[in-house]
mmCIF file of C-alpha atoms in Angstrom:
data_model
loop_
_atom_site.group_PDB
_atom_site.id
_atom_site.type_symbol
_atom_site.label_atom_id
_atom_site.label_comp_id
_atom_site.label_asym_id
_atom_site.label_seq_id
_atom_site.Cartn_x
_atom_site.Cartn_y
_atom_site.Cartn_z
ATOM 1 C CA MET A 229 0.061 0.046 -0.060
ATOM 2 C CA HIS A 230 1.295 3.525 -0.938
ATOM 3 C CA ASP A 231 1.042 6.387 1.555
ATOM 4 C CA THR A 232 -2.434 7.602 2.512
ATOM 5 C CA ARG A 233 -3.059 11.045 1.063
ATOM 6 C CA THR A 234 -5.977 13.392 0.884
ATOM 7 C CA ALA A 235 -7.706 13.330 -2.532
ATOM 8 C CA VAL A 236 -10.273 15.851 -3.901
ATOM 9 C CA VAL A 237 -12.611 14.513 -6.418
ATOM 10 C CA THR A 238 -14.882 16.793 -8.372
ATOM 11 C CA GLY A 239 -18.115 15.616 -10.020
ATOM 12 C CA ALA A 240 -18.214 12.817 -7.498
ATOM 13 C CA GLY A 241 -21.691 12.171 -7.154
ATOM 14 C CA ARG A 242 -22.301 9.784 -10.038
ATOM 15 C CA GLY A 243 -20.573 8.039 -13.099
ATOM 16 C CA ILE A 244 -16.886 8.212 -13.406
ATOM 17 C CA GLY A 245 -16.456 10.467 -10.450
ATOM 18 C CA ARG A 246 -18.237 8.261 -8.006
ATOM 19 C CA GLU A 247 -16.170 5.278 -9.279
ATOM 20 C CA VAL A 248 -12.929 7.309 -8.800
ATOM 21 C CA ALA A 249 -13.913 8.145 -5.200
ATOM 22 C CA LEU A 250 -14.660 4.569 -4.427
ATOM 23 C CA ARG A 251 -11.411 3.325 -5.852
ATOM 24 C CA LEU A 252 -9.337 6.034 -4.094
ATOM 25 C CA SER A 253 -11.081 5.083 -0.871
ATOM 26 C CA ARG A 254 -10.401 1.372 -1.370
ATOM 27 C CA ASP A 255 -6.853 2.272 -2.054
ATOM 28 C CA GLY A 256 -6.605 3.896 1.248
ATOM 29 C CA HIS A 257 -6.899 7.505 0.749
ATOM 30 C CA ARG A 258 -8.978 10.086 2.525
ATOM 31 C CA VAL A 259 -11.449 11.242 -0.052
ATOM 32 C CA VAL A 260 -13.066 14.695 -0.299
ATOM 33 C CA LEU A 261 -16.197 14.370 -2.720
ATOM 34 C CA THR A 262 -17.650 17.496 -4.250
ATOM 35 C CA ALA A 263 -20.550 17.966 -6.741
ATOM 36 C CA ARG A 264 -23.826 19.974 -6.922
ATOM 37 C CA THR A 265 -26.155 17.353 -5.421
ATOM 38 C CA ALA A 266 -25.667 16.881 -1.688
ATOM 39 C CA ARG A 267 -27.964 13.666 -1.766
ATOM 40 C CA GLU A 268 -25.742 11.946 -4.212
ATOM 41 C CA LEU A 269 -22.679 12.860 -2.462
ATOM 42 C CA THR A 270 -24.104 11.455 0.808
ATOM 43 C CA ALA A 271 -24.703 8.274 -1.079
ATOM 44 C CA VAL A 272 -21.362 7.753 -2.394
ATOM 45 C CA ALA A 273 -19.675 8.770 0.884
ATOM 46 C CA ALA A 274 -21.683 5.913 2.447
ATOM 47 C CA GLU A 275 -20.250 3.226 -0.135
ATOM 48 C CA CYS A 276 -16.548 4.355 0.426
ATOM 49 C CA PRO A 277 -14.735 2.142 2.956
ATOM 50 C CA GLY A 278 -12.447 4.820 4.317
ATOM 51 C CA PRO A 279 -12.764 8.538 5.679
ATOM 52 C CA THR A 280 -14.753 10.904 3.410
ATOM 53 C CA LEU A 281 -15.874 14.569 3.532
ATOM 54 C CA ALA A 282 -18.777 15.706 1.197
ATOM 55 C CA ILE A 283 -18.713 19.254 0.085
ATOM 56 C CA PRO A 284 -21.704 20.244 -2.079
ATOM 57 C CA ALA A 285 -20.413 22.960 -4.587
ATOM 58 C CA ASP A 286 -20.854 24.194 -7.965
ATOM 59 C CA VAL A 287 -17.394 23.972 -9.574
ATOM 60 C CA THR A 288 -18.145 26.690 -11.950
ATOM 61 C CA ALA A 289 -18.519 29.282 -9.212
ATOM 62 C CA LYS A 290 -15.630 31.477 -9.037
ATOM 63 C CA ASP A 291 -14.555 30.789 -5.371
ATOM 64 C CA ALA A 292 -15.568 27.175 -5.403
ATOM 65 C CA ALA A 293 -11.807 25.794 -5.731
ATOM 66 C CA GLU A 294 -10.622 27.998 -2.828
ATOM 67 C CA GLU A 295 -13.583 26.947 -0.829
ATOM 68 C CA VAL A 296 -13.362 23.238 -1.342
ATOM 69 C CA PHE A 297 -9.609 23.105 -0.631
ATOM 70 C CA ALA A 298 -9.726 25.209 2.505
ATOM 71 C CA LYS A 299 -12.456 22.663 3.863
ATOM 72 C CA ALA A 300 -10.456 19.677 2.589
ATOM 73 C CA GLU A 301 -7.140 21.024 4.107
ATOM 74 C CA GLU A 302 -8.778 21.764 7.460
ATOM 75 C CA TRP A 303 -10.385 18.190 7.523
ATOM 76 C CA GLY A 304 -7.380 15.981 6.060
ATOM 77 C CA GLY A 305 -4.409 18.073 5.819
ATOM 78 C CA PRO A 306 -2.515 19.018 2.522
ATOM 79 C CA VAL A 307 -4.372 17.700 -0.574
ATOM 80 C CA GLY A 308 -2.179 15.335 -2.438
ATOM 81 C CA ILE A 309 -4.407 13.993 -5.138
ATOM 82 C CA LEU A 310 -6.701 16.209 -7.465
ATOM 83 C CA VAL A 311 -9.086 14.362 -9.792
ATOM 84 C CA ALA A 312 -10.802 17.095 -11.736
ATOM 85 C CA ASN A 313 -13.721 14.990 -13.143
ATOM 86 C CA ALA A 314 -16.716 17.298 -13.237
ATOM 87 C CA GLY A 315 -17.817 18.146 -16.865
ATOM 88 C CA GLY A 316 -20.647 18.025 -19.256
ATOM 89 C CA ALA A 317 -21.608 18.421 -22.957
ATOM 90 C CA THR A 318 -24.588 19.926 -24.891
ATOM 91 C CA SER A 319 -25.045 19.322 -28.772
ATOM 92 C CA ALA A 320 -25.554 21.917 -31.469
ATOM 93 C CA PRO A 321 -24.230 22.635 -34.898
ATOM 94 C CA VAL A 322 -21.427 25.209 -34.873
ATOM 95 C CA ALA A 323 -23.480 27.807 -36.575
ATOM 96 C CA ARG A 324 -26.282 27.583 -33.801
ATOM 97 C CA ILE A 325 -23.976 27.603 -30.680
ATOM 98 C CA THR A 326 -24.821 30.744 -28.744
ATOM 99 C CA ASP A 327 -22.358 32.810 -26.962
ATOM 100 C CA GLU A 328 -23.884 31.655 -23.614
ATOM 101 C CA GLU A 329 -23.678 28.042 -24.565
ATOM 102 C CA TRP A 330 -20.061 28.361 -25.460
ATOM 103 C CA ALA A 331 -19.199 30.205 -22.321
ATOM 104 C CA GLN A 332 -21.012 27.488 -20.207
ATOM 105 C CA ALA A 333 -19.005 24.867 -22.040
ATOM 106 C CA LEU A 334 -15.635 26.521 -21.248
ATOM 107 C CA ASP A 335 -16.510 27.460 -17.766
ATOM 108 C CA LEU A 336 -17.469 23.884 -16.686
ATOM 109 C CA ASN A 337 -14.901 21.895 -18.748
ATOM 110 C CA LEU A 338 -11.820 24.154 -18.873
ATOM 111 C CA THR A 339 -12.049 27.045 -16.542
ATOM 112 C CA ALA A 340 -13.193 25.119 -13.489
ATOM 113 C CA PRO A 341 -10.511 22.486 -13.838
ATOM 114 C CA PHE A 342 -7.948 25.267 -14.296
ATOM 115 C CA ARG A 343 -9.030 26.845 -11.026
ATOM 116 C CA PHE A 344 -8.838 23.523 -9.171
ATOM 117 C CA VAL A 345 -5.332 22.853 -10.662
ATOM 118 C CA ARG A 346 -4.120 26.318 -9.727
ATOM 119 C CA ARG A 347 -5.243 25.924 -6.199
ATOM 120 C CA ALA A 348 -3.651 22.443 -5.763
ATOM 121 C CA ILE A 349 -0.155 23.267 -7.165
ATOM 122 C CA PRO A 350 1.397 25.351 -4.228
ATOM 123 C CA GLY A 351 0.599 22.652 -1.584
ATOM 124 C CA MET A 352 1.726 19.761 -3.866
ATOM 125 C CA VAL A 353 5.012 21.618 -4.694
ATOM 126 C CA GLU A 354 5.697 22.420 -1.064
ATOM 127 C CA ALA A 355 5.305 18.600 -0.199
ATOM 128 C CA GLN A 356 7.297 17.677 -3.150
ATOM 129 C CA TRP A 357 4.689 15.155 -3.973
ATOM 130 C CA GLY A 358 1.366 15.381 -5.944
ATOM 131 C CA ARG A 359 -0.834 13.873 -8.439
ATOM 132 C CA ILE A 360 -3.143 15.953 -10.804
ATOM 133 C CA VAL A 361 -5.426 13.949 -12.947
ATOM 134 C CA VAL A 362 -8.044 15.522 -15.184
ATOM 135 C CA VAL A 363 -10.840 13.603 -16.754
ATOM 136 C CA ALA A 364 -10.853 14.838 -20.225
ATOM 137 C CA SER A 365 -12.434 12.923 -23.041
ATOM 138 C CA MET A 366 -11.711 11.573 -26.448
ATOM 139 C CA ALA A 367 -12.940 15.019 -27.626
ATOM 140 C CA ALA A 368 -9.482 16.277 -26.385
ATOM 141 C CA LYS A 369 -7.924 14.159 -29.264
ATOM 142 C CA ARG A 370 -10.356 14.547 -32.227
ATOM 143 C CA GLY A 371 -13.209 16.701 -33.360
ATOM 144 C CA ASP A 372 -16.876 15.022 -33.818
ATOM 145 C CA PRO A 373 -19.876 17.029 -35.302
ATOM 146 C CA TYR A 374 -22.183 18.905 -33.082
ATOM 147 C CA VAL A 375 -19.949 19.248 -29.985
ATOM 148 C CA ALA A 376 -17.678 21.987 -31.014
ATOM 149 C CA ALA A 377 -17.751 23.745 -27.628
ATOM 150 C CA TYR A 378 -17.349 20.536 -25.657
ATOM 151 C CA THR A 379 -14.394 19.642 -27.948
ATOM 152 C CA ALA A 380 -12.748 23.013 -27.837
ATOM 153 C CA ALA A 381 -12.880 22.997 -24.027
ATOM 154 C CA LYS A 382 -11.421 19.421 -23.866
ATOM 155 C CA HIS A 383 -8.609 20.133 -26.212
ATOM 156 C CA GLY A 384 -7.921 23.113 -24.001
ATOM 157 C CA VAL A 385 -7.886 21.197 -20.838
ATOM 158 C CA LEU A 386 -5.421 18.674 -22.385
ATOM 159 C CA GLY A 387 -3.208 21.650 -23.130
ATOM 160 C CA LEU A 388 -3.430 22.928 -19.411
ATOM 161 C CA VAL A 389 -2.556 19.358 -18.309
ATOM 162 C CA ARG A 390 0.533 19.258 -20.710
ATOM 163 C CA SER A 391 1.743 22.579 -19.743
ATOM 164 C CA THR A 392 1.335 21.899 -16.046
ATOM 165 C CA ALA A 393 3.316 18.600 -16.250
ATOM 166 C CA ALA A 394 6.178 20.237 -17.997
ATOM 167 C CA GLU A 395 6.275 23.126 -15.412
ATOM 168 C CA LEU A 396 6.172 20.854 -12.536
ATOM 169 C CA ALA A 397 8.457 18.112 -13.765
ATOM 170 C CA GLY A 398 11.226 17.363 -11.241
ATOM 171 C CA LYS A 399 9.122 18.727 -8.343
ATOM 172 C CA GLY A 400 7.411 15.419 -7.494
ATOM 173 C CA VAL A 401 4.205 16.411 -8.923
ATOM 174 C CA THR A 402 2.637 14.908 -12.060
ATOM 175 C CA ALA A 403 -0.329 15.876 -14.191
ATOM 176 C CA ASN A 404 -2.185 13.682 -16.672
ATOM 177 C CA ALA A 405 -5.341 13.546 -18.501
ATOM 178 C CA VAL A 406 -7.529 10.406 -18.897
ATOM 179 C CA CYS A 407 -9.385 10.596 -22.054
ATOM 180 C CA PRO A 408 -12.480 8.245 -22.100
ATOM 181 C CA GLY A 409 -14.588 7.316 -25.112
ATOM 182 C CA TYR A 410 -18.115 6.453 -24.462
ATOM 183 C CA VAL A 411 -18.648 5.330 -20.945
ATOM 184 C CA ASP A 412 -21.691 3.681 -19.365
ATOM 185 C CA THR A 413 -22.707 6.835 -17.275
ATOM 186 C CA PRO A 414 -25.704 9.081 -16.899
ATOM 187 C CA MET A 415 -24.079 11.548 -19.226
ATOM 188 C CA THR A 416 -24.070 8.803 -21.976
ATOM 189 C CA GLU A 417 -27.565 8.129 -21.168
ATOM 190 C CA ARG A 418 -28.535 11.627 -21.794
ATOM 191 C CA SER A 419 -26.802 11.406 -25.187
ATOM 192 C CA ILE A 420 -28.694 8.147 -26.005
ATOM 193 C CA GLU A 421 -31.993 10.050 -25.115
ATOM 194 C CA LEU A 422 -30.974 12.887 -27.320
ATOM 195 C CA ILE A 423 -30.117 10.561 -30.404
ATOM 196 C CA ALA A 424 -33.353 8.783 -29.891
ATOM 197 C CA ALA A 425 -35.542 12.043 -29.699
ATOM 198 C CA ARG A 426 -33.701 13.558 -32.712
ATOM 199 C CA THR A 427 -33.691 10.526 -34.901
ATOM 200 C CA ILE A 428 -35.890 7.578 -35.802
ATOM 201 C CA ARG A 429 -33.645 5.216 -33.680
ATOM 202 C CA SER A 430 -34.882 3.614 -30.519
ATOM 203 C CA GLU A 431 -32.791 4.099 -27.358
ATOM 204 C CA ASP A 432 -31.493 0.601 -27.741
ATOM 205 C CA GLU A 433 -30.325 1.346 -31.334
ATOM 206 C CA ALA A 434 -28.760 4.549 -30.225
ATOM 207 C CA ARG A 435 -26.874 2.855 -27.495
ATOM 208 C CA HIS A 436 -25.760 0.130 -29.908
ATOM 209 C CA LEU A 437 -24.571 3.037 -32.315
ATOM 210 C CA LEU A 438 -22.316 4.617 -29.687
ATOM 211 C CA ALA A 439 -21.053 1.119 -28.534
ATOM 212 C CA SER A 440 -20.225 0.307 -32.233
ATOM 213 C CA ARG A 441 -18.173 3.339 -32.379
ATOM 214 C CA GLN A 442 -15.578 1.599 -30.081
ATOM 215 C CA PRO A 443 -13.633 -1.335 -31.685
ATOM 216 C CA ILE A 444 -14.301 -3.345 -28.371
ATOM 217 C CA GLY A 445 -17.947 -3.150 -29.387
ATOM 218 C CA ARG A 446 -19.252 -1.943 -25.958
ATOM 219 C CA LEU A 447 -19.386 1.203 -23.771
ATOM 220 C CA VAL A 448 -16.475 1.555 -21.430
ATOM 221 C CA SER A 449 -17.252 0.890 -17.721
ATOM 222 C CA PRO A 450 -16.612 3.762 -15.232
ATOM 223 C CA ALA A 451 -14.410 1.208 -13.212
ATOM 224 C CA GLU A 452 -12.133 0.918 -16.064
ATOM 225 C CA VAL A 453 -11.705 4.720 -16.248
ATOM 226 C CA ALA A 454 -11.127 4.787 -12.517
ATOM 227 C CA GLU A 455 -8.538 2.183 -12.943
ATOM 228 C CA THR A 456 -6.653 4.443 -15.207
ATOM 229 C CA VAL A 457 -6.888 7.252 -12.724
ATOM 230 C CA ALA A 458 -5.286 4.981 -10.034
ATOM 231 C CA PHE A 459 -2.564 4.264 -12.574
ATOM 232 C CA CYS A 460 -1.849 7.884 -12.808
ATOM 233 C CA VAL A 461 -1.727 8.284 -9.050
ATOM 234 C CA ALA A 462 0.524 5.302 -8.592
ATOM 235 C CA ASN A 463 2.974 5.840 -11.187
ATOM 236 C CA ALA A 464 5.466 8.682 -10.477
ATOM 237 C CA ALA A 465 7.068 8.548 -14.147
ATOM 238 C CA LEU A 466 3.906 9.129 -15.812
ATOM 239 C CA THR A 467 3.134 12.817 -16.584
ATOM 240 C CA GLY A 468 2.080 15.066 -19.293
ATOM 241 C CA GLN A 469 -0.009 12.403 -20.849
ATOM 242 C CA GLY A 470 -3.581 12.119 -22.520
ATOM 243 C CA ILE A 471 -4.335 8.547 -21.741
ATOM 244 C CA ASN A 472 -7.104 7.114 -24.057
ATOM 245 C CA VAL A 473 -9.734 4.783 -22.550
ATOM 246 C CA ASP A 474 -11.748 4.397 -25.514
ATOM 247 C CA GLY A 475 -11.806 0.721 -26.515
ATOM 248 C CA GLY A 476 -9.237 1.425 -29.336
ATOM 249 C CA ALA A 477 -11.262 4.184 -31.122
ATOM 250 C CA VAL A 478 -8.381 6.496 -31.275
ATOM 251 C CA GLN A 479 -4.809 5.004 -31.602
ATOM 252 C CA SER A 480 -1.998 7.421 -30.395
#
């Protein structure tokens, strides 16, 4: 077992974030869970085998990172692990994306992770140990139609990770992005419902369509993404990477 650390996980109430929180707790870390819905956080905290602190927060709020970290540090000491997982997507052709939709996509998927990363760095550098993991997306590696705002934000957050890694190399702090394909989560369920609503396909057909875009022929499980996050935490030589967890859809 490696040393016990205090870990902050954003978007921890469901899907990938829930599974990451459970995995880090099983690995022996103290886990701070944050998301907007207190009820979901309470449920995830109850599933974790180790110490947890649930902090309901909207990560897009300007002071959210400062407030979450202040409470986390008071509870569990210096934060050694940050998993910036909160994110979300909307769908529209480029020509129909409003300024508001564009700004919302960047706020949630790029600016919020930036603020959490920025807040995490000083304590990690002081401790000469830290692990920053951003849950990005295959949209950080390629462009698909109708998700330009989300894709631009995810490309941006991969750039943030790469520059952060280069800056902190040699200081005991790593920064990586995990880039999932289509994962069996509530977010993907919403995509399936949207495809069914906008086309003549049933939800089962829409699910099969997404699954078939990955060579393994199925959706990725949240546990498989969490396993990759845990690998980023465990491996001190791994930094500056965007690790694909997409069933072979994009080879790099």
